[in-house]
CSV table of N, CA and C in Angstrom, one decimal:
chain,number,residue,atom,x,y,z
A,1,MET,N,116.9,68.8,88.3
A,1,MET,CA,116.4,69.8,88.2
A,1,MET,C,115.6,70.5,89.5
A,2,GLY,N,115.9,71.8,89.7
A,2,GLY,CA,115.4,72.1,90.6
A,2,GLY,C,114.3,73.1,90.5
A,3,THR,N,113.4,73.1,91.4
A,3,THR,CA,112.0,73.7,91.6
A,3,THR,C,112.5,75.3,91.1
A,4,ASP,N,111.2,76.0,90.7
A,4,ASP,CA,111.4,77.5,90.4
A,4,ASP,C,111.7,78.0,91.6
A,5,ILE,N,111.2,77.6,92.8
A,5,ILE,CA,111.5,78.4,94.2
A,5,ILE,C,113.0,78.2,94.3
A,6,GLU,N,113.7,76.9,94.1
A,6,GLU,CA,114.7,76.8,94.3
A,6,GLU,C,115.7,77.5,93.3
A,7,ILE,N,115.3,77.4,92.3
A,7,ILE,CA,116.0,78.6,91.2
A,7,ILE,C,116.1,80.0,91.6
A,8,TYR,N,114.8,80.5,91.9
A,8,TYR,CA,114.7,82.0,92.6
A,8,TYR,C,115.6,81.9,93.8
A,9,ARG,N,115.5,81.3,94.9
A,9,ARG,CA,116.7,81.3,96.0
A,9,ARG,C,118.1,81.4,95.8
A,10,LEU,N,118.4,80.4,94.5
A,10,LEU,CA,119.6,80.3,94.1
A,10,LEU,C,120.1,81.8,93.7
A,11,LYS,N,119.5,82.6,92.6
A,11,LYS,CA,119.6,83.5,91.9
A,11,LYS,C,119.5,84.7,92.9
A,12,PHE,N,118.7,84.8,94.0
A,12,PHE,CA,118.6,85.6,95.1
A,12,PHE,C,120.0,85.9,95.8
A,13,VAL,N,120.3,84.5,96.2
A,13,VAL,CA,121.4,84.7,97.4
A,13,VAL,C,122.6,84.9,96.5
A,14,THR,N,122.9,84.3,95.2
A,14,THR,CA,123.8,85.0,94.3
A,14,THR,C,124.1,86.3,94.1
A,15,SER,N,123.0,86.8,93.7
A,15,SER,CA,122.9,88.2,93.6
A,15,SER,C,123.3,89.1,94.9
A,16,ILE,N,122.6,88.8,96.3
A,16,ILE,CA,123.0,89.5,97.3
A,16,ILE,C,124.7,89.1,97.5
A,17,PHE,N,125.0,87.9,97.1
A,17,PHE,CA,126.4,87.8,97.5
A,17,PHE,C,127.5,88.7,96.6
A,18,LEU,N,127.1,88.7,95.5
A,18,LEU,CA,127.8,89.6,94.6
A,18,LEU,C,128.0,91.0,94.6
A,19,ALA,N,126.4,91.6,95.2
A,19,ALA,CA,126.2,92.9,95.6
A,19,ALA,C,127.1,93.3,96.8
A,20,SER,N,127.4,92.3,97.7
A,20,SER,CA,127.9,92.7,99.1
A,20,SER,C,129.4,93.4,98.4
A,21,PHE,N,130.2,92.9,97.4
A,21,PHE,CA,131.1,93.1,97.1
A,21,PHE,C,131.4,94.3,96.2
A,22,LEU,N,130.3,94.7,95.8
A,22,LEU,CA,130.3,96.0,94.9
A,22,LEU,C,129.6,97.3,95.7
A,23,PHE,N,129.3,97.1,97.2
A,23,PHE,CA,129.4,98.4,97.7
A,23,PHE,C,130.2,99.5,97.8
A,24,GLN,N,129.6,101.0,97.7
A,24,GLN,CA,130.4,102.2,97.4
A,24,GLN,C,131.2,102.5,98.6
A,25,ASP,N,132.1,103.1,98.8
A,25,ASP,CA,133.0,103.5,100.1
A,25,ASP,C,132.1,104.7,100.3
A,26,ALA,N,131.6,104.4,101.6
A,26,ALA,CA,130.9,105.6,102.1
A,26,ALA,C,131.4,107.0,102.0
A,27,SER,N,132.7,107.4,101.5
A,27,SER,CA,133.2,108.5,101.4
A,27,SER,C,132.6,108.8,99.9
A,28,ALA,N,132.2,108.1,99.0
A,28,ALA,CA,132.1,108.2,97.4
A,28,ALA,C,130.6,108.1,97.6
A,29,ILE,N,129.6,108.9,98.2
A,29,ILE,CA,128.2,108.8,98.1
A,29,ILE,C,127.8,109.5,97.1
A,30,GLN,N,126.9,108.8,96.1
A,30,GLN,CA,126.5,109.4,95.2
A,30,GLN,C,124.9,109.6,95.0
A,31,PHE,N,124.6,110.8,94.9
A,31,PHE,CA,123.1,110.9,94.8
A,31,PHE,C,122.7,111.2,93.6
A,32,VAL,N,121.4,110.6,92.8
A,32,VAL,CA,121.1,110.9,91.5
A,32,VAL,C,119.6,111.1,91.6
A,33,SER,N,119.2,111.1,90.4
A,33,SER,CA,117.5,111.3,90.6
A,33,SER,C,116.6,110.2,89.5
A,34,LEU,N,115.4,109.8,89.8
A,34,LEU,CA,114.9,109.0,89.1
A,34,LEU,C,114.3,109.6,87.9
A,35,LYS,N,114.4,109.2,86.7
A,35,LYS,CA,114.4,109.8,85.3
A,35,LYS,C,112.9,109.8,84.7
A,36,SER,N,112.0,108.6,85.5
A,36,SER,CA,110.6,109.0,84.9
A,36,SER,C,109.5,108.7,86.0
A,37,SER,N,108.2,108.9,85.9
A,37,SER,CA,107.2,108.9,86.7
A,37,SER,C,106.6,107.7,87.3
A,38,LYS,N,107.0,106.8,86.4
A,38,LYS,CA,106.6,105.2,86.7
A,38,LYS,C,108.1,104.1,86.6
A,39,ILE,N,108.6,103.9,87.8
A,39,ILE,CA,109.8,103.0,87.7
A,39,ILE,C,109.4,101.9,88.8
A,40,ASN,N,109.9,100.8,88.2
A,40,ASN,CA,109.7,99.4,89.3
A,40,ASN,C,111.0,99.2,89.9
A,41,MET,N,110.8,99.1,91.5
A,41,MET,CA,112.1,98.9,92.2
A,41,MET,C,111.9,97.6,92.5
A,42,ARG,N,112.8,96.7,92.3
A,42,ARG,CA,112.9,95.0,92.6
A,42,ARG,C,113.5,94.7,93.8
A,43,VAL,N,113.1,93.8,94.5
A,43,VAL,CA,114.0,93.3,95.4
A,43,VAL,C,115.3,92.4,95.2
A,44,GLY,N,115.7,92.5,94.0
A,44,GLY,CA,117.2,91.9,93.3
A,44,GLY,C,117.3,92.4,92.0
A,45,PRO,N,118.6,92.6,91.5
A,45,PRO,CA,119.2,92.8,90.0
A,45,PRO,C,118.8,92.2,89.2
A,46,GLY,N,117.4,92.4,88.6
A,46,GLY,CA,117.0,91.8,87.3
A,46,GLY,C,115.4,91.5,87.3
A,47,GLU,N,115.3,91.6,86.1
A,47,GLU,CA,113.9,91.2,85.7
A,47,GLU,C,113.0,90.1,86.3
A,48,GLU,N,113.7,89.3,86.5
A,48,GLU,CA,113.2,88.0,87.3
A,48,GLU,C,112.9,88.1,88.6
A,49,PHE,N,113.2,89.3,89.3
A,49,PHE,CA,113.3,89.3,90.6
A,49,PHE,C,111.7,90.2,91.0
A,50,PRO,N,111.0,90.2,91.8
A,50,PRO,CA,109.5,90.7,92.2
A,50,PRO,C,109.7,92.2,92.1
A,51,VAL,N,108.7,92.8,92.1
A,51,VAL,CA,108.6,94.3,92.0
A,51,VAL,C,108.4,94.4,93.5
A,52,SER,N,109.1,95.4,94.2
A,52,SER,CA,108.7,95.5,95.8
A,52,SER,C,107.9,96.8,95.8
A,53,TRP,N,108.3,97.8,94.8
A,53,TRP,CA,107.9,99.3,94.7
A,53,TRP,C,107.5,99.5,93.5
A,54,VAL,N,106.6,100.7,93.2
A,54,VAL,CA,106.5,101.5,92.0
A,54,VAL,C,106.6,102.7,92.2
A,55,PHE,N,107.8,103.7,91.8
A,55,PHE,CA,107.8,105.1,92.1
A,55,PHE,C,106.9,105.8,90.9
A,56,ILE,N,106.3,106.7,91.4
A,56,ILE,CA,105.5,107.6,90.4
A,56,ILE,C,105.9,109.1,90.6
A,57,ARG,N,107.1,109.2,90.7
A,57,ARG,CA,107.4,110.9,91.0
A,57,ARG,C,108.5,111.0,90.5
A,58,ALA,N,108.8,111.3,88.9
A,58,ALA,CA,110.1,111.7,88.6
A,58,ALA,C,110.9,112.6,89.0
A,59,GLY,N,112.1,112.6,89.4
A,59,GLY,CA,113.0,113.7,89.6
A,59,GLY,C,113.4,113.2,91.4
A,60,LEU,N,112.7,112.4,91.8
A,60,LEU,CA,113.0,111.9,93.1
A,60,LEU,C,114.5,111.6,93.4
A,61,PRO,N,115.0,112.2,94.4
A,61,PRO,CA,116.4,112.0,94.6
A,61,PRO,C,116.9,110.6,95.5
A,62,VAL,N,117.6,110.0,94.7
A,62,VAL,CA,118.0,108.4,95.5
A,62,VAL,C,119.5,108.4,95.6
A,63,LYS,N,120.0,107.6,96.8
A,63,LYS,CA,121.3,107.3,96.9
A,63,LYS,C,121.9,106.0,96.1
A,64,LEU,N,123.0,106.0,95.5
A,64,LEU,CA,123.2,104.7,95.0
A,64,LEU,C,124.1,104.0,96.1
A,65,ILE,N,123.8,102.9,96.3
A,65,ILE,CA,124.7,102.1,97.2
A,65,ILE,C,125.0,101.0,96.9
A,66,ALA,N,124.8,100.4,95.6
A,66,ALA,CA,125.4,99.2,95.0
A,66,ALA,C,125.3,99.2,93.8
A,67,GLU,N,126.1,98.4,92.9
A,67,GLU,CA,125.6,98.2,91.5
A,67,GLU,C,126.2,96.8,91.1
A,68,PHE,N,125.2,96.1,90.2
A,68,PHE,CA,125.4,94.7,89.4
A,68,PHE,C,124.9,94.7,88.4
A,69,GLN,N,125.8,94.7,87.3
A,69,GLN,CA,125.6,94.7,85.7
A,69,GLN,C,125.1,96.0,85.7
A,70,HIS,N,123.8,95.8,84.8
A,70,HIS,CA,123.1,97.1,84.3
A,70,HIS,C,121.9,97.5,85.7
A,71,TRP,N,122.3,97.1,86.8
A,71,TRP,CA,121.3,97.4,87.9
A,71,TRP,C,121.8,98.3,89.0
A,72,ARG,N,121.3,98.8,89.6
A,72,ARG,CA,121.9,99.9,90.8
A,72,ARG,C,120.8,99.8,92.0
A,73,LYS,N,121.5,99.3,93.0
A,73,LYS,CA,120.6,99.4,94.5
A,73,LYS,C,120.8,100.8,95.0
A,74,ILE,N,119.5,101.2,95.3
A,74,ILE,CA,119.1,102.6,95.9
A,74,ILE,C,118.7,102.6,97.1
A,75,LYS,N,118.9,103.8,97.7
A,75,LYS,CA,118.1,104.0,98.9
A,75,LYS,C,117.4,105.3,99.0
A,76,CYS,N,116.1,105.2,99.5
A,76,CYS,CA,115.2,106.4,99.1
A,76,CYS,C,115.4,107.4,100.8
A,77,HIS,N,115.0,108.6,100.8
A,77,HIS,CA,114.9,109.2,102.0
A,77,HIS,C,114.2,108.8,102.9
A,78,ASP,N,113.4,107.5,102.9
A,78,ASP,CA,112.6,107.1,104.0
A,78,ASP,C,113.3,105.5,104.3
A,79,ASN,N,114.4,105.4,103.6
A,79,ASN,CA,115.2,104.3,104.1
A,79,ASN,C,114.8,102.9,103.2
A,80,THR,N,113.7,103.0,102.2
A,80,THR,CA,113.3,102.1,101.5
A,80,THR,C,114.7,101.8,100.6
A,81,GLU,N,114.8,100.4,100.1
A,81,GLU,CA,115.9,100.0,99.4
A,81,GLU,C,115.5,99.0,98.2
A,82,GLY,N,116.1,99.0,97.4
A,82,GLY,CA,115.7,98.2,96.0
A,82,GLY,C,116.6,98.3,95.1
A,83,TRP,N,116.4,97.6,94.1
A,83,TRP,CA,117.2,97.5,92.9
A,83,TRP,C,116.2,98.1,91.7
A,84,ILE,N,116.7,99.1,90.8
A,84,ILE,CA,116.3,99.6,89.5
A,84,ILE,C,117.2,99.5,88.5
A,85,HIS,N,116.9,99.7,87.2
A,85,HIS,CA,117.6,99.6,86.0
A,85,HIS,C,118.4,100.7,85.8
A,86,GLN,N,119.6,100.9,85.6
A,86,GLN,CA,120.5,101.8,85.2
A,86,GLN,C,119.8,102.8,84.4
A,87,SER,N,119.1,102.5,83.4
A,87,SER,CA,118.2,103.4,82.3
A,87,SER,C,117.4,104.2,83.0
A,88,MET,N,117.0,103.9,84.3
A,88,MET,CA,115.8,104.8,84.9
A,88,MET,C,116.3,105.8,85.7
A,89,ILE,N,118.0,105.7,85.8
A,89,ILE,CA,118.4,107.0,86.5
A,89,ILE,C,119.0,108.0,86.0
A,90,SER,N,118.8,109.3,86.4
A,90,SER,CA,119.2,110.9,85.9
A,90,SER,C,120.5,111.2,86.5
A,91,GLY,N,121.1,111.8,86.1
A,91,GLY,CA,122.4,112.1,86.6
A,91,GLY,C,121.9,113.8,87.2
A,92,ARG,N,120.8,114.3,87.0
A,92,ARG,CA,120.2,115.4,87.6
A,92,ARG,C,120.2,115.5,89.0
A,93,ASN,N,120.9,116.6,89.4
A,93,ASN,CA,121.2,116.6,91.0
A,93,ASN,C,119.8,117.3,91.7
A,94,THR,N,119.1,116.3,92.5
A,94,THR,CA,117.9,117.1,93.2
A,94,THR,C,118.1,116.6,94.6
A,95,ALA,N,117.2,117.1,95.2
A,95,ALA,CA,116.8,117.1,96.7
A,95,ALA,C,115.6,117.0,97.1
A,96,ILE,N,115.1,116.5,98.3
A,96,ILE,CA,113.9,116.4,98.9
A,96,ILE,C,114.0,117.3,100.4
A,97,ILE,N,113.1,118.1,100.3
A,97,ILE,CA,112.7,118.9,101.5
A,97,ILE,C,112.2,117.7,102.5
A,98,ILE,N,113.1,117.8,103.8
A,98,ILE,CA,112.7,117.2,104.9
A,98,ILE,C,112.2,117.5,106.0
A,99,LYS,N,112.3,119.0,105.8
A,99,LYS,CA,111.7,119.7,107.1
A,99,LYS,C,110.5,120.2,106.9
A,100,ASP,N,109.5,120.1,107.7
A,100,ASP,CA,108.3,121.3,107.5
A,100,ASP,C,108.7,122.5,107.5
A,101,LYS,N,108.1,123.3,106.4
A,101,LYS,CA,108.1,124.5,106.0
A,101,LYS,C,109.6,125.0,106.5
A,102,ALA,N,110.7,124.5,105.6
A,102,ALA,CA,112.0,125.0,105.7
A,102,ALA,C,112.0,126.2,105.0
A,103,LEU,N,112.9,127.1,105.0
A,103,LEU,CA,113.0,128.4,104.5
A,103,LEU,C,114.1,128.6,103.4
A,104,LEU,N,113.5,129.0,102.4
A,104,LEU,CA,114.2,129.3,101.3
A,104,LEU,C,115.1,130.8,101.3
A,105,TYR,N,116.1,131.0,101.3
A,105,TYR,CA,116.7,132.3,101.5
A,105,TYR,C,117.1,133.3,100.0
A,106,GLU,N,117.3,134.3,100.0
A,106,GLU,CA,117.6,135.1,98.8
A,106,GLU,C,119.3,134.9,98.7
A,107,LYS,N,119.9,134.8,99.8
A,107,LYS,CA,121.5,134.7,100.0
A,107,LYS,C,121.8,133.4,101.0
A,108,ASN,N,122.9,132.9,100.9
A,108,ASN,CA,123.3,131.9,101.6
A,108,ASN,C,123.7,132.8,103.2
A,109,SER,N,122.6,133.1,103.8
A,109,SER,CA,122.7,133.7,105.0
A,109,SER,C,121.2,133.8,105.8
A,110,PRO,N,121.1,133.5,107.0
A,110,PRO,CA,119.8,133.3,107.6
A,110,PRO,C,119.1,134.8,107.6
A,111,LYS,N,119.7,135.9,107.0
A,111,LYS,CA,119.5,137.2,107.2
A,111,LYS,C,118.3,137.5,106.3
A,112,TYR,N,118.5,136.7,105.2
A,112,TYR,CA,117.3,137.1,103.8
A,112,TYR,C,116.5,136.1,103.5
A,113,PRO,N,115.2,135.8,104.4
A,113,PRO,CA,114.2,134.9,104.3
A,113,PRO,C,113.5,135.0,103.0
A,114,LYS,N,113.2,134.4,101.9
A,114,LYS,CA,112.5,135.0,100.9
A,114,LYS,C,110.8,133.7,100.9
A,115,ALA,N,111.3,132.8,101.3
A,115,ALA,CA,109.8,131.8,101.0
A,115,ALA,C,109.7,130.6,102.2
A,116,ARG,N,108.8,130.2,102.5
A,116,ARG,CA,108.7,128.8,103.3
A,116,ARG,C,108.3,127.9,102.1
A,117,ILE,N,108.9,126.8,102.4
A,117,ILE,CA,108.7,125.5,101.4
A,117,ILE,C,108.4,124.6,102.2
A,118,SER,N,107.5,123.9,101.7
A,118,SER,CA,106.8,122.3,102.3
A,118,SER,C,107.6,121.4,102.4
A,119,LYS,N,107.4,120.4,103.5
A,119,LYS,CA,108.3,119.3,103.5
A,119,LYS,C,107.6,118.4,102.1
A,120,ASP,N,108.7,117.6,101.7
A,120,ASP,CA,108.4,116.4,100.4
A,120,ASP,C,108.7,117.4,99.1
A,121,VAL,N,108.8,118.7,99.1
A,121,VAL,CA,109.0,119.1,97.9
A,121,VAL,C,110.4,118.8,97.4
A,122,ILE,N,110.3,118.6,95.9
A,122,ILE,CA,111.5,118.3,95.2
A,122,ILE,C,112.1,119.6,94.7
A,123,VAL,N,113.6,119.8,95.0
A,123,VAL,CA,114.4,121.1,94.2
A,123,VAL,C,115.4,120.6,93.6
A,124,ARG,N,115.8,121.3,92.7
A,124,ARG,CA,117.3,121.1,91.8
A,124,ARG,C,118.2,121.8,92.3
A,125,VAL,N,119.4,121.0,92.6
A,125,VAL,CA,120.5,121.4,93.4
A,125,VAL,C,121.3,121.9,92.3
A,126,LEU,N,121.7,123.5,92.6
A,126,LEU,CA,122.7,123.8,91.7
A,126,LEU,C,124.2,124.1,92.2
A,127,LYS,N,124.1,124.2,93.4
A,127,LYS,CA,125.4,124.3,94.3
A,127,LYS,C,125.4,123.9,95.5
A,128,VAL,N,126.5,123.8,96.1
A,128,VAL,CA,126.5,123.1,97.5
A,128,VAL,C,127.7,123.9,98.0
A,129,GLU,N,127.7,124.9,99.2
A,129,GLU,CA,128.6,125.6,99.9
A,129,GLU,C,128.7,125.5,101.0
A,130,ASP,N,129.3,124.7,102.0
A,130,ASP,CA,129.3,124.4,103.4
A,130,ASP,C,127.8,124.0,103.9
A,131,GLN,N,127.2,124.7,104.6
A,131,GLN,CA,126.0,124.2,104.9
A,131,GLN,C,124.9,124.7,104.1
A,132,TRP,N,125.0,125.1,102.9
A,132,TRP,CA,124.1,125.6,102.2
A,132,TRP,C,123.9,125.0,100.9
A,133,ALA,N,122.7,125.1,100.2
A,133,ALA,CA,122.7,124.8,98.6
A,133,ALA,C,121.9,125.7,98.2
A,134,LYS,N,122.5,125.9,97.1
A,134,LYS,CA,122.0,126.9,96.1
A,134,LYS,C,120.7,126.1,95.0
A,135,VAL,N,119.2,126.4,95.3
A,135,VAL,CA,118.3,125.5,94.6
A,135,VAL,C,117.4,126.3,93.9
A,136,ASP,N,116.9,125.7,92.6
A,136,ASP,CA,116.0,125.8,92.1
A,136,ASP,C,114.7,125.3,92.1
A,137,ILE,N,113.4,126.1,92.4
A,137,ILE,CA,112.2,125.4,92.6
A,137,ILE,C,111.2,126.1,91.7
A,138,ASN,N,111.1,125.5,90.5
A,138,ASN,CA,110.1,125.9,89.5
A,138,ASN,C,110.6,127.2,89.1
A,139,LYS,N,112.1,127.4,88.9
A,139,LYS,CA,112.6,128.6,88.1
A,139,LYS,C,112.6,129.8,89.3
A,140,ILE,N,112.3,129.3,90.8
A,140,ILE,CA,112.6,130.5,91.5
A,140,ILE,C,113.8,129.9,92.3
A,141,LYS,N,114.7,130.9,92.1
A,141,LYS,CA,116.4,130.4,92.8
A,141,LYS,C,116.2,130.8,94.1
A,142,GLY,N,116.9,130.2,95.1
A,142,GLY,CA,117.4,130.6,96.3
A,142,GLY,C,118.2,129.7,97.1
A,143,TRP,N,118.3,130.0,98.2
A,143,TRP,CA,119.3,129.3,99.3
A,143,TRP,C,118.6,128.5,100.6
A,144,MET,N,119.2,127.3,100.7
A,144,MET,CA,118.7,126.4,101.7
A,144,MET,C,119.6,125.9,102.4
A,145,LYS,N,119.1,125.6,103.7
A,145,LYS,CA,120.2,125.2,104.5
A,145,LYS,C,120.1,123.2,104.1
A,146,THR,N,121.4,123.1,104.0
A,146,THR,CA,121.4,121.5,103.6
A,146,THR,C,121.0,120.5,104.4
A,147,GLU,N,120.5,120.9,106.2
A,147,GLU,CA,120.3,119.9,106.8
A,147,GLU,C,118.7,119.9,106.7
A,148,ASP,N,118.3,120.9,106.0
A,148,ASP,CA,116.9,120.6,105.7
A,148,ASP,C,116.5,119.9,104.3
A,149,LEU,N,117.5,119.4,104.0
A,149,LEU,CA,117.6,118.8,102.5
A,149,LEU,C,117.9,117.1,102.7
A,150,TRP,N,117.3,116.3,102.1
A,150,TRP,CA,118.0,115.0,101.5
A,150,TRP,C,118.4,114.8,100.3
A,151,GLY,N,119.7,114.4,100.1
A,151,GLY,CA,119.9,114.6,98.4
A,151,GLY,C,121.2,115.1,98.2
A,152,THR,N,121.8,115.7,99.2
A,152,THR,CA,123.1,116.4,98.5
A,152,THR,C,124.2,115.7,99.8
A,153,ASN,N,125.4,115.6,99.3
A,153,ASN,CA,126.0,115.1,100.4
A,153,ASN,C,126.6,115.9,101.6
A,154,LYS,N,126.0,116.8,101.7
A,154,LYS,CA,126.3,117.7,103.2
A,154,LYS,C,125.5,117.0,104.0
A,155,GLU,N,124.5,116.5,103.9
A,155,GLU,CA,123.4,116.4,105.2
A,155,GLU,C,124.3,115.5,106.3
A,156,LYS,N,123.7,115.3,107.5
A,156,LYS,CA,124.2,114.7,108.5
A,156,LYS,C,124.4,113.2,108.1
A,157,LYS,N,125.6,112.5,108.5
A,157,LYS,CA,125.8,111.0,108.3
A,157,LYS,C,125.0,110.3,108.8
A,158,GLU,N,124.5,109.5,108.5
A,158,GLU,CA,123.8,108.3,108.8
A,158,GLU,C,124.2,107.2,109.8
A,159,ILE,N,123.5,107.0,110.8
A,159,ILE,CA,124.1,106.1,112.0
A,159,ILE,C,123.3,104.8,111.8
A,160,GLY,N,124.2,103.9,111.3
A,160,GLY,CA,123.6,102.4,111.1
A,160,GLY,C,123.3,102.1,109.7
């Protein structure tokens, strides 16, 4: 019989080993959002793993990077990674503003600025065209440059 620590280590190593086979192709990046305002992120795919972080912001965009049974490994805009249960994920397409005082435009052209939006505001993404995303911020619609957002498939490729 193994000790609890040995069993935990075995489960952790097994989960990491299995998860390494489940990473998605970089060309199939999928962004989703968090469903509720209290979600536990764990160090491994299961309730027996310790909680590493508690999310308190519904709608936060996350990138799916692996799957294991009913668990999804996610990556946040600040590069935090961990596992959450699939029931905590929404298919709603959101993005977070990563530039301080990003501009919201009337049209997908820099000629029509409409408002300045603060960093870390979550927007709902309605459509993406080239370097532009049509967004909804509390029922105010407009266009933003995708380089000012994290959560669309159009932002700059990550290095490393």
